[in-house]
Amino acid sequence: MNDTRQDSTTHFGYQTVDEKQKADKVAEVFHSVASRYDLMNDVLSGGMHRLWKRQTIEMSGVRRGNQVLDIAGGTGDLSRKFSTLVGPEGQVVLADINDSMLKVGRDRLLDKGVAGNVRFVQADAECLPFPDNYFDVVTIAFGLRNVTHKDRAIESMLRVLKPGGRLLILEFSKPKNPLLTKLYDTYSFNFMPLAGKLITNDADSYRYLAESIRMHPDQETLKAMMETAGFAGVSYHNMTGGIVALHRGIKP
Amino acid sequence: MLTQLLLAGADSSINALLRLDPVSQQRFGKLAGQVLAIQAREPDFALFLVLQPEGLQLARQWEAPADCTLSATTAELWQLLTSSNKAAALYQPGVTITGNNSLLVELADIVQAMEIDWEFQLQQWFGPLAAGLIGSHLRLRGRWTAANLASLHQRTEDWLAEEARLLVGNNEAESRFAELDQLKLQLDRLEARAALIRRQLEPDTE
């Protein structure tokens, strides 16, 4: 379950790197893609990421007055919707470890008139700078696979959640159908780097994206990780044949 | 995901329509963050309207409690949607409203009062002169179509009424046949009685 190796190395896509280097390498990737992140998401997923996020919002149970933490919030797709749902008496914290992504997200939300109940915080998911039992809902969408110590991050999310609060992890996962797996692999390792090269002139970042998805724990493993961290009632919901899964857990 | 795709398409279309009426969009915006649950019966389905600053989002499920829940049969919901007096349609016997009903009343009022200025939209694309010409032509055609549809409706109604008078329904025919049978039996009895009387009046031939 722990994604670190004995000699303090970890994976960065298919490469094995020193643990300390992973955060820097991930940061490089996101600095490189930040400005065209939304465009690339639309191109690479064919707009499907919007539907996956819709489903996440439907299942989040966010209501007026809630405190919501959107980790790895990137360009603020989820935070924007949550901001409306929590209303002026609630609060949404958009957190991202990468300052380039955070700036893009902040500018985008301000441009769309989202302000007042949204805070922007540069934070590492492994050691969240928030008090214990503070948030009603914590979400992390397409961010967990980039975290060096996923188990520590999940524990940190448990700590900041109020008892009864829920964690939602939206992340790429493993398709169940072998034919879909084959098609998905062909797409990921051929089309994605090519699209990255054409649109952002950066094939490596998108090769990393495909590799990091393959290195990410599958549905059952991630569920077990959440249970080990202390979450109760953990369940997951496969989307698009399991290419993406939404895991949910409640802090007891 | 197919349902999500359909709902996304539906709410994008509704929001595009709302953008054509800024007053309604502004009124929608004031309700942002509130959720209306629609529980339909016969067939059973649930739909959630999540109000957003720029319109609404449709959802098949919603984990948080809704501000207002409207329960009715699908036919009653359709009637509510198409009725010209939505406020009255809300208070039919089969319609149940729980929670904050002012949300529903306000929504019904917004939909009722929606006025889309198509001519203004055309003006954006073709300029004021062309938009005016297209608008007046479409209005004329619209009036012509409405008048013809009304006339067709009236003629069909008249024709059906005429036909109804000429043709006899199965039950009515059966009833008439039964009456005729009864009449025939009565005639047979009368005939037999007349024959009996005749025989009694005839002088004894023996």
Coordinates of C-alpha atoms in Angstrom, one line a residue:
Chain A
M1 CA 0.0 0.0 0.0
N2 CA 2.8 2.4 0.7
D3 CA 4.2 3.6 -2.6
T4 CA 7.7 4.1 -1.3
R5 CA 10.5 1.6 -1.7
Q6 CA 12.9 0.5 1.0
D7 CA 15.8 2.8 0.0
S8 CA 13.5 6.0 0.0
T9 CA 12.8 5.9 -3.6
T10 CA 9.4 6.1 -5.3
H11 CA 8.0 6.0 -8.8
F12 CA 7.6 8.9 -11.1
G13 CA 5.6 7.4 -13.9
Y14 CA 7.6 4.3 -14.8
Q15 CA 10.9 5.8 -13.5
T16 CA 12.2 5.2 -10.0
V17 CA 13.4 8.4 -8.4
D18 CA 14.5 9.6 -5.1
E19 CA 11.5 10.4 -2.9
K20 CA 12.7 14.0 -2.5
Q21 CA 12.9 14.5 -6.2
K22 CA 9.3 13.4 -7.0
A23 CA 7.6 16.5 -5.7
D24 CA 10.0 18.7 -7.8
K25 CA 9.4 16.6 -10.9
V26 CA 5.6 16.6 -10.5
A27 CA 5.9 20.4 -10.0
E28 CA 7.8 20.7 -13.2
V29 CA 5.1 18.8 -15.1
F30 CA 2.3 21.1 -13.8
H31 CA 4.3 24.3 -14.2
S32 CA 4.7 23.2 -17.8
V33 CA 1.0 22.4 -18.5
A34 CA -0.8 24.9 -16.2
S35 CA -1.6 27.5 -18.8
R36 CA -3.3 25.0 -21.1
Y37 CA -4.5 22.6 -18.5
D38 CA -8.2 23.0 -19.2
L39 CA -7.8 22.8 -23.0
M40 CA -5.7 19.6 -22.6
N41 CA -8.2 18.1 -20.2
D42 CA -11.0 18.7 -22.8
V43 CA -8.9 17.4 -25.7
L44 CA -7.6 14.3 -23.9
S45 CA -10.8 13.2 -22.2
G46 CA -13.1 14.4 -25.0
G47 CA -14.9 16.5 -22.5
M48 CA -15.6 13.5 -20.3
H49 CA -13.8 15.1 -17.3
R50 CA -16.7 17.5 -17.0
L51 CA -19.1 14.6 -16.6
W52 CA -16.8 12.8 -14.0
K53 CA -16.7 16.1 -12.0
R54 CA -20.5 16.5 -12.3
Q55 CA -21.0 13.1 -10.8
T56 CA -18.5 14.0 -8.0
I57 CA -20.5 17.1 -7.2
E58 CA -23.8 15.1 -7.1
M59 CA -22.3 12.6 -4.7
S60 CA -20.5 15.1 -2.5
G61 CA -23.5 16.0 -0.4
V62 CA -22.2 19.5 -0.1
R63 CA -24.9 21.9 1.3
R64 CA -25.2 25.5 2.5
G65 CA -22.9 26.5 5.3
N66 CA -20.4 23.7 4.7
Q67 CA -16.6 24.0 4.9
V68 CA -15.2 22.3 1.8
L69 CA -11.6 21.6 1.0
D70 CA -10.7 21.0 -2.7
I71 CA -7.2 19.5 -2.7
A72 CA -5.2 19.6 -5.9
G73 CA -8.0 21.9 -7.0
G74 CA -6.1 23.0 -10.1
T75 CA -8.1 25.3 -12.2
G76 CA -11.0 25.3 -9.8
D77 CA -13.7 23.3 -11.6
L78 CA -15.0 21.8 -8.4
S79 CA -14.4 24.8 -6.2
R80 CA -16.6 27.0 -8.5
K81 CA -19.6 24.7 -8.1
F82 CA -19.0 24.2 -4.4
S83 CA -18.8 27.9 -3.9
T84 CA -22.4 28.3 -5.1
L85 CA -23.6 25.3 -3.0
V86 CA -22.1 26.4 0.3
G87 CA -23.4 30.0 -0.1
P88 CA -22.1 33.0 1.7
E89 CA -22.2 31.3 5.1
G90 CA -20.0 28.4 4.0
Q91 CA -16.4 28.4 2.7
V92 CA -14.4 26.6 0.0
V93 CA -10.7 26.2 0.3
L94 CA -8.9 25.6 -3.1
A95 CA -5.6 24.0 -2.2
D96 CA -2.9 23.0 -4.6
I97 CA 0.8 22.4 -4.0
N98 CA 1.7 23.9 -7.4
D99 CA 1.7 27.7 -7.4
S100 CA 1.3 27.9 -11.2
M101 CA -1.9 25.8 -11.1
L102 CA -3.1 27.8 -8.1
K103 CA -2.6 31.1 -9.9
V104 CA -4.5 29.8 -13.0
G105 CA -7.3 28.6 -10.7
R106 CA -7.5 31.8 -8.8
D107 CA -7.5 34.0 -11.9
R108 CA -10.1 31.8 -13.5
L109 CA -12.5 31.9 -10.6
L110 CA -12.1 35.6 -10.1
D111 CA -12.7 36.2 -13.8
K112 CA -16.0 34.2 -13.4
G113 CA -17.0 36.4 -10.4
V114 CA -16.4 33.6 -7.8
A115 CA -15.2 35.4 -4.7
G116 CA -16.1 36.0 -1.1
N117 CA -16.4 32.4 0.1
V118 CA -13.3 30.9 -1.6
R119 CA -9.8 30.9 -0.2
F120 CA -6.7 29.9 -2.1
V121 CA -4.0 28.0 -0.2
Q122 CA -0.8 26.5 -1.5
A123 CA -0.6 23.3 0.5
D124 CA 0.9 19.9 0.4
A125 CA -1.7 17.1 0.7
E126 CA 0.6 15.1 3.0
C127 CA 0.6 17.8 5.7
L128 CA -2.5 19.9 5.4
P129 CA -2.1 23.3 7.2
F130 CA -5.6 23.2 8.7
P131 CA -6.9 22.4 12.2
D132 CA -8.3 19.0 13.1
N133 CA -12.0 18.3 12.5
Y134 CA -12.5 21.5 10.4
F135 CA -14.0 20.5 7.0
D136 CA -17.4 18.8 6.2
V137 CA -16.2 17.6 2.8
V138 CA -12.7 17.0 1.4
T139 CA -12.2 16.3 -2.3
I140 CA -9.2 15.5 -4.4
A141 CA -9.8 15.2 -8.1
F142 CA -7.0 13.8 -10.3
G143 CA -4.4 14.7 -7.7
L144 CA -3.7 11.7 -5.5
R145 CA -1.6 9.8 -8.0
N146 CA 0.9 12.7 -8.0
V147 CA 1.3 12.6 -4.2
T148 CA 4.5 10.9 -3.0
H149 CA 3.1 9.3 0.1
K150 CA -0.5 8.6 -0.6
D151 CA -1.2 7.0 2.8
R152 CA 0.1 10.1 4.6
A153 CA -2.1 12.3 2.4
I154 CA -5.2 10.2 3.2
E155 CA -4.4 10.3 6.9
S156 CA -4.0 14.0 6.7
M157 CA -7.4 14.4 5.0
L158 CA -9.0 12.2 7.7
R159 CA -7.5 14.5 10.4
V160 CA -8.9 17.7 8.9
L161 CA -12.4 16.2 8.4
K162 CA -15.1 16.6 11.0
P163 CA -16.5 13.3 12.4
G164 CA -19.3 12.4 9.9
G165 CA -17.5 14.4 7.2
R166 CA -16.8 12.7 3.8
L167 CA -13.7 12.3 1.6
L168 CA -14.2 12.0 -2.2
I169 CA -11.3 10.8 -4.3
L170 CA -11.8 11.1 -8.0
E171 CA -8.9 9.5 -9.8
F172 CA -8.0 7.4 -12.9
S173 CA -8.2 3.7 -12.1
K174 CA -8.2 0.4 -13.9
P175 CA -10.8 -0.6 -16.5
K176 CA -12.5 -4.0 -15.9
N177 CA -13.0 -4.9 -19.5
P178 CA -9.8 -6.3 -21.2
L179 CA -10.7 -4.9 -24.6
L180 CA -11.3 -1.5 -23.1
T181 CA -7.9 -1.8 -21.3
K182 CA -6.2 -2.5 -24.6
L183 CA -7.9 0.4 -26.4
Y184 CA -7.2 2.7 -23.4
D185 CA -3.5 1.7 -23.4
T186 CA -3.1 2.4 -27.1
Y187 CA -4.8 5.7 -26.6
S188 CA -2.8 6.7 -23.6
F189 CA 0.7 5.8 -24.9
N190 CA 0.2 7.0 -28.4
F191 CA -2.3 9.7 -28.7
M192 CA -1.8 11.5 -25.3
P193 CA 2.0 12.3 -25.8
L194 CA 1.3 13.3 -29.4
A195 CA -1.5 15.7 -28.3
G196 CA 0.8 17.1 -25.6
K197 CA 3.5 17.7 -28.2
L198 CA 1.1 19.4 -30.6
I199 CA -0.8 21.6 -28.0
T200 CA 1.7 22.4 -25.3
N201 CA 4.9 21.3 -27.1
D202 CA 5.5 19.0 -24.1
A203 CA 5.2 15.3 -24.9
D204 CA 7.0 14.2 -21.7
S205 CA 4.5 15.6 -19.3
Y206 CA 1.7 13.7 -21.0
R207 CA 3.8 10.5 -21.1
Y208 CA 4.2 11.0 -17.4
L209 CA 0.4 11.4 -17.1
A210 CA -0.2 8.0 -18.8
E211 CA 2.5 6.3 -16.8
S212 CA 1.4 7.7 -13.5
I213 CA -2.2 6.5 -14.1
R214 CA -0.8 2.9 -14.6
M215 CA 1.2 3.2 -11.4
H216 CA -1.8 4.4 -9.3
P217 CA -3.5 1.8 -7.1
D218 CA -6.5 0.1 -8.5
Q219 CA -10.0 0.5 -7.1
E220 CA -9.8 -2.2 -4.4
T221 CA -6.3 -1.2 -3.3
L222 CA -7.3 2.4 -2.8
K223 CA -10.4 1.4 -1.0
A224 CA -8.2 -0.7 1.4
M225 CA -5.8 2.3 1.8
M226 CA -8.8 4.4 2.9
E227 CA -10.0 1.8 5.3
T228 CA -6.5 1.4 6.8
A229 CA -6.3 5.2 7.3
G230 CA -9.5 5.0 9.4
F231 CA -12.3 5.8 7.0
A232 CA -15.6 4.0 7.4
G233 CA -18.3 3.0 4.8
V234 CA -15.7 3.2 2.0
S235 CA -17.2 2.6 -1.4
Y236 CA -16.3 3.3 -5.0
H237 CA -18.2 4.1 -8.1
N238 CA -16.7 3.2 -11.5
M239 CA -17.1 5.6 -14.3
T240 CA -16.5 5.1 -18.1
G241 CA -15.9 1.4 -17.5
G242 CA -13.5 1.9 -14.6
I243 CA -11.2 4.3 -16.4
V244 CA -12.0 6.7 -13.6
A245 CA -13.3 5.8 -10.1
L246 CA -14.8 7.9 -7.4
H247 CA -14.0 6.6 -3.9
R248 CA -16.0 7.8 -0.9
G249 CA -15.3 7.4 2.8
I250 CA -16.7 8.8 6.0
K251 CA -14.8 9.9 9.0
P252 CA -16.2 7.9 12.0
Chain B
M1 CA -22.3 8.4 -18.0
L2 CA -24.9 8.4 -20.7
T3 CA -27.5 9.9 -18.3
Q4 CA -24.9 12.5 -17.2
L5 CA -24.3 13.3 -20.9
L6 CA -28.0 13.8 -21.6
L7 CA -28.5 15.9 -18.4
A8 CA -25.5 18.0 -19.3
G9 CA -26.9 18.6 -22.8
A10 CA -30.3 19.4 -21.3
D11 CA -29.1 21.9 -18.8
S12 CA -26.7 23.5 -21.3
S13 CA -29.8 24.1 -23.6
I14 CA -31.9 25.5 -20.8
N15 CA -29.0 27.8 -19.7
A16 CA -28.5 28.9 -23.3
L17 CA -32.2 29.8 -23.4
L18 CA -32.0 31.6 -20.1
R19 CA -29.1 33.7 -21.5
L20 CA -31.6 35.0 -24.1
D21 CA -33.7 36.5 -21.3
P22 CA -31.3 38.4 -18.9
V23 CA -34.2 39.3 -16.5
S24 CA -35.1 35.7 -16.0
Q25 CA -31.4 34.7 -15.7
Q26 CA -30.9 37.4 -13.0
R27 CA -34.0 36.1 -11.1
F28 CA -32.6 32.5 -11.4
G29 CA -29.2 33.8 -10.1
K30 CA -30.8 35.1 -6.9
L31 CA -31.9 31.5 -6.1
A32 CA -28.4 30.1 -6.7
G33 CA -27.4 27.3 -4.3
Q34 CA -31.0 26.1 -3.7
V35 CA -32.1 22.6 -4.8
L36 CA -35.5 21.5 -6.0
A37 CA -36.2 17.8 -6.1
I38 CA -38.8 16.5 -8.4
Q39 CA -40.2 13.0 -7.5
A40 CA -42.3 11.7 -10.4
R41 CA -44.7 8.7 -10.2
E42 CA -46.0 6.5 -13.1
P43 CA -43.3 6.1 -14.2
D44 CA -41.1 6.7 -11.2
F45 CA -38.1 8.9 -11.6
A46 CA -36.3 11.6 -9.7
L47 CA -34.7 14.8 -11.0
F48 CA -32.9 17.5 -9.1
L49 CA -32.7 21.1 -10.2
V50 CA -29.6 22.7 -8.7
L51 CA -29.8 26.5 -9.2
Q52 CA -26.6 28.2 -10.3
P53 CA -25.7 31.9 -10.7
E54 CA -25.9 31.6 -14.5
G55 CA -28.8 29.1 -14.7
L56 CA -29.3 25.6 -13.4
Q57 CA -27.7 22.1 -13.3
L58 CA -29.8 19.0 -13.6
A59 CA -28.9 16.0 -11.6
R60 CA -30.2 12.4 -11.3
Q61 CA -29.1 12.1 -7.7
W62 CA -28.3 14.6 -5.0
E63 CA -26.9 13.5 -1.7
A64 CA -27.6 16.7 0.2
P65 CA -31.2 17.4 1.3
A66 CA -33.3 19.4 -1.2
D67 CA -34.8 22.8 -0.2
C68 CA -38.1 21.9 -1.8
T69 CA -39.6 18.6 -3.0
L70 CA -42.3 18.4 -5.6
S71 CA -44.1 15.0 -5.9
A72 CA -46.7 14.3 -8.6
T73 CA -47.5 11.9 -11.4
T74 CA -45.6 12.4 -14.7
A75 CA -48.9 13.5 -16.3
E76 CA -49.5 16.1 -13.7
L77 CA -45.9 17.3 -14.0
W78 CA -46.3 17.6 -17.8
Q79 CA -49.6 19.6 -17.2
L80 CA -47.7 21.9 -14.8
L81 CA -44.9 22.4 -17.4
T82 CA -47.3 23.2 -20.2
S83 CA -50.0 25.0 -18.3
S84 CA -50.4 28.8 -18.9
N85 CA -51.3 29.2 -15.2
K86 CA -48.5 27.4 -13.4
A87 CA -49.4 28.8 -9.9
A88 CA -52.9 27.2 -10.2
A89 CA -51.5 23.9 -11.6
L90 CA -49.2 23.6 -8.5
Y91 CA -52.2 23.3 -6.2
Q92 CA -53.9 20.3 -7.9
P93 CA -55.0 17.5 -5.6
G94 CA -52.3 15.1 -6.8
V95 CA -49.4 17.5 -6.4
T96 CA -47.5 17.4 -3.1
I97 CA -45.0 20.1 -2.1
T98 CA -42.7 19.7 0.9
G99 CA -40.1 22.1 2.2
N100 CA -39.7 25.7 1.1
N101 CA -42.6 26.0 -1.4
S102 CA -41.7 29.7 -2.0
L103 CA -38.8 28.4 -4.1
L104 CA -41.2 26.5 -6.3
V105 CA -43.6 29.3 -6.6
E106 CA -40.8 31.7 -7.6
L107 CA -39.4 29.2 -10.2
A108 CA -42.9 28.8 -11.7
D109 CA -43.3 32.5 -11.8
I110 CA -39.9 33.0 -13.6
V111 CA -40.7 30.3 -16.2
Q112 CA -44.2 31.8 -16.7
A113 CA -42.8 35.3 -17.1
M114 CA -40.0 34.3 -19.5
E115 CA -39.9 36.4 -22.6
I116 CA -37.2 35.7 -25.1
D117 CA -36.4 38.6 -27.4
W118 CA -35.6 36.5 -30.5
E119 CA -35.4 39.7 -32.7
F120 CA -32.7 41.1 -30.5
Q121 CA -30.7 37.8 -30.9
L122 CA -31.2 38.0 -34.7
Q123 CA -30.0 41.6 -34.6
Q124 CA -26.6 40.4 -33.2
W125 CA -26.1 38.2 -36.3
F126 CA -27.8 40.0 -39.2
G127 CA -28.0 43.7 -38.2
P128 CA -31.2 45.7 -37.2
L129 CA -32.7 46.1 -40.7
A130 CA -32.5 42.4 -41.7
A131 CA -33.5 41.4 -38.2
G132 CA -36.6 43.6 -38.4
L133 CA -37.6 42.1 -41.8
I134 CA -36.9 38.5 -40.7
G135 CA -38.9 39.2 -37.5
S136 CA -41.9 40.7 -39.2
H137 CA -41.9 37.9 -41.8
L138 CA -41.7 35.2 -39.0
R139 CA -44.4 36.9 -37.0
L140 CA -46.7 37.0 -40.1
R141 CA -46.0 33.3 -40.9
G142 CA -46.5 32.5 -37.2
R143 CA -49.9 34.2 -37.2
W144 CA -50.8 32.5 -40.5
T145 CA -49.8 29.1 -39.1
A146 CA -51.7 29.7 -35.8
A147 CA -54.8 30.7 -37.7
N148 CA -54.6 27.7 -40.0
L149 CA -54.0 25.3 -37.1
A150 CA -57.0 26.8 -35.3
S151 CA -59.1 26.4 -38.4
L152 CA -57.9 22.8 -38.9
H153 CA -58.7 22.1 -35.3
Q154 CA -62.3 23.5 -35.7
R155 CA -62.9 21.6 -38.9
T156 CA -61.7 18.3 -37.5
E157 CA -63.9 18.9 -34.5
D158 CA -66.9 19.6 -36.7
W159 CA -66.2 16.6 -39.0
L160 CA -65.9 14.3 -36.0
A161 CA -69.2 15.6 -34.6
E162 CA -70.9 15.0 -37.9
E163 CA -69.5 11.5 -38.2
A164 CA -70.5 10.8 -34.6
R165 CA -74.1 11.5 -35.5
L166 CA -74.0 9.2 -38.6
L167 CA -72.4 6.2 -37.1
V168 CA -73.8 4.1 -34.4
G169 CA -71.7 2.7 -31.7
N170 CA -71.5 -1.0 -30.9
N171 CA -73.4 -0.8 -27.6
E172 CA -76.1 1.3 -29.1
A173 CA -76.5 -1.2 -32.0
E174 CA -76.6 -4.2 -29.6
S175 CA -79.3 -2.4 -27.6
R176 CA -81.4 -1.7 -30.7
F177 CA -81.0 -5.3 -31.9
A178 CA -82.2 -6.5 -28.4
E179 CA -85.2 -4.2 -28.7
L180 CA -86.1 -5.5 -32.1
D181 CA -85.9 -9.1 -30.9
Q182 CA -88.2 -8.2 -28.0
L183 CA -90.6 -6.5 -30.5
K184 CA -90.5 -9.6 -32.7
L185 CA -91.4 -11.8 -29.7
Q186 CA -94.2 -9.5 -28.7
L187 CA -95.6 -9.7 -32.3
D188 CA -95.4 -13.4 -32.3
R189 CA -97.4 -13.5 -29.1
L190 CA -100.0 -11.1 -30.4
E191 CA -100.3 -13.1 -33.6
A192 CA -100.8 -16.3 -31.5
R193 CA -103.4 -14.5 -29.3
A194 CA -105.2 -13.2 -32.4
A195 CA -105.3 -16.7 -33.9
L196 CA -106.7 -18.0 -30.6
I197 CA -109.5 -15.4 -30.5
R198 CA -110.3 -16.0 -34.2
R199 CA -110.7 -19.7 -33.5
Q200 CA -113.0 -19.0 -30.5
L201 CA -115.2 -16.6 -32.6
E202 CA -115.6 -18.9 -35.5
P203 CA -118.9 -20.9 -35.4
D204 CA -118.5 -24.5 -34.4
T205 CA -118.3 -26.5 -37.6
E206 CA -118.9 -29.8 -35.9

